[in-house]
Amino acid sequence: MLRNKLPNALISLVMGLLACEQAFARLYDDVMASGYIRMGIYQDFPPYSFMQDGQPAGVDVEIAKRVAAAFDLELQLHWIIPDENLEDDLRNNVWKGHYLDKDEDNPLAMKKLADVMLRVPYDKAYAYKQDSLGYLINEHVVMKAPYQQERWQVAYDSERLDAVRTVAVFQYEPIGVEVDSVPAFYFTSALQGRMRKMTRHYTHPREAFAAMQDGEVAAVMAMQSEIDWLLAQAGSDQYRLAENGFPTMGKQTWDIGIAIRQTDRQLGYAVEEVLDRMIRSGEMEQLFADYGLRYTQPEFYQVAKEALTEQH
C-alpha cells in the first residue's frame, strides 16, 4: 500500500513546492487587498534610489511613493542588487526569485518578489528577443509604461579643458568611466582605440567624478541624470556639461519604464495610468527638478507632441 501511495505523495510535494515558489507572484486583486505594494528599485544608485540620512531617497523612490499613494496602499521597497545583466535582474526580482533568497528558518518559505520593478530599459527589440530556438527570452515579464528618456552625458573640468566639442580631445586628456559600462567600451574602442590609454576605470560614476575633482581625470562620462546629480552635489561652476554627440557609439538615448510579471498585466496597466498622469501634468518633470535633474519625456510623448504641433 505504501508503494502505491508514494508517487501521489511525491506529486503532492512537488506541487506544493511549485505553489510556494509562485506564491509571491501576486495578482492585481491580491495587491489591492493586501494593503501594500512592493516596488523594486536598485540599491545604492543615486540619483534614482539610495539611502540619505537613513531614509530612502531618489527620483524612483519618489515615483514609488506616488504610485502607492494613488492606490491608497502602503509602500514596501524591494531593494535590488544588480546581477550580471538585466535578464538576471528580471528573473531574480520580478518573476522567479534568486535561489539564495530563502528563509533560513523555513527553507520552503515563499520568495519575495517585486510587484513592480522600476528603471527598466524600455526597448521593444529587447522585450521580444528570442533565443537560438526561437523562444522569447523575457516571456515571463512585460516591460511597459516608459516614464523617462535617458542619455549619455560628459561633464568636464573647465580649468583643464576650454570645451568638449568632440570626443577626440580624449586622445590627449584622461576621462573617467564606470568599469564594464557602455562608456568604458566606447572609449577603449572608438577612433581605432586611440582613446584607450586615456580611459580610466572606476567602480561607479561617483568615484570617477571624485577623481576629476582630485585632478586625476579631465572629464567623466555617465548617464545624464547621474551627471546632473554629481554636478548639483559639487556646486561649482568649474565642472560643466559637454556638448553631447558620440560618433559610432550606436544608441545614445533610450526610454526607461517598468517591468511586471506577464501574468499580471492588469497591475501594469494601473501603474501605467499613474505614470501617464504624472508625465502629462508636469509632476514628473518637477520631481526630477527637485533633485537638480533635467527631465526628458519618453519618445512616445515627444512624437505625440510633434504630431500635435504639426496639426496646428
Coordinates of C-alpha atoms in Angstrom, one line a residue, residues 11 30-31 53 55 59 70 73 83-84 95 125 140-141 150 156 165 178 200 209 224 228 247 249 275 278 287 304:
I11 CA 3.4 14.6 -6.8
D30 CA -4.0 40.4 -4.3
V31 CA -2.0 43.6 -4.2
D53 CA 20.4 60.4 6.2
Q55 CA 16.0 57.4 4.7
V59 CA 13.5 60.0 -8.1
A70 CA -2.5 56.7 -5.9
L73 CA -1.5 51.4 -0.4
D83 CA 23.3 41.0 -11.2
E84 CA 25.4 40.4 -14.3
W95 CA 9.1 36.5 -11.8
A125 CA 13.5 44.7 -29.7
H140 CA 7.7 35.8 -18.1
V141 CA 7.8 39.6 -17.9
E150 CA 17.8 58.7 -20.5
Y156 CA 34.4 68.2 -17.8
R165 CA 33.0 69.7 -28.8
E178 CA 32.4 53.2 -14.8
R200 CA 40.4 55.5 -16.5
F209 CA 33.7 62.3 -10.5
Q224 CA 22.7 62.3 -17.9
D228 CA 23.3 66.2 -13.3
P247 CA 30.2 59.1 -33.2
M249 CA 28.5 54.8 -30.4
L275 CA 2.8 57.4 -14.5
M278 CA 2.4 62.4 -13.7
L287 CA 10.1 65.6 -9.4
A304 CA 2.7 62.9 -29.9

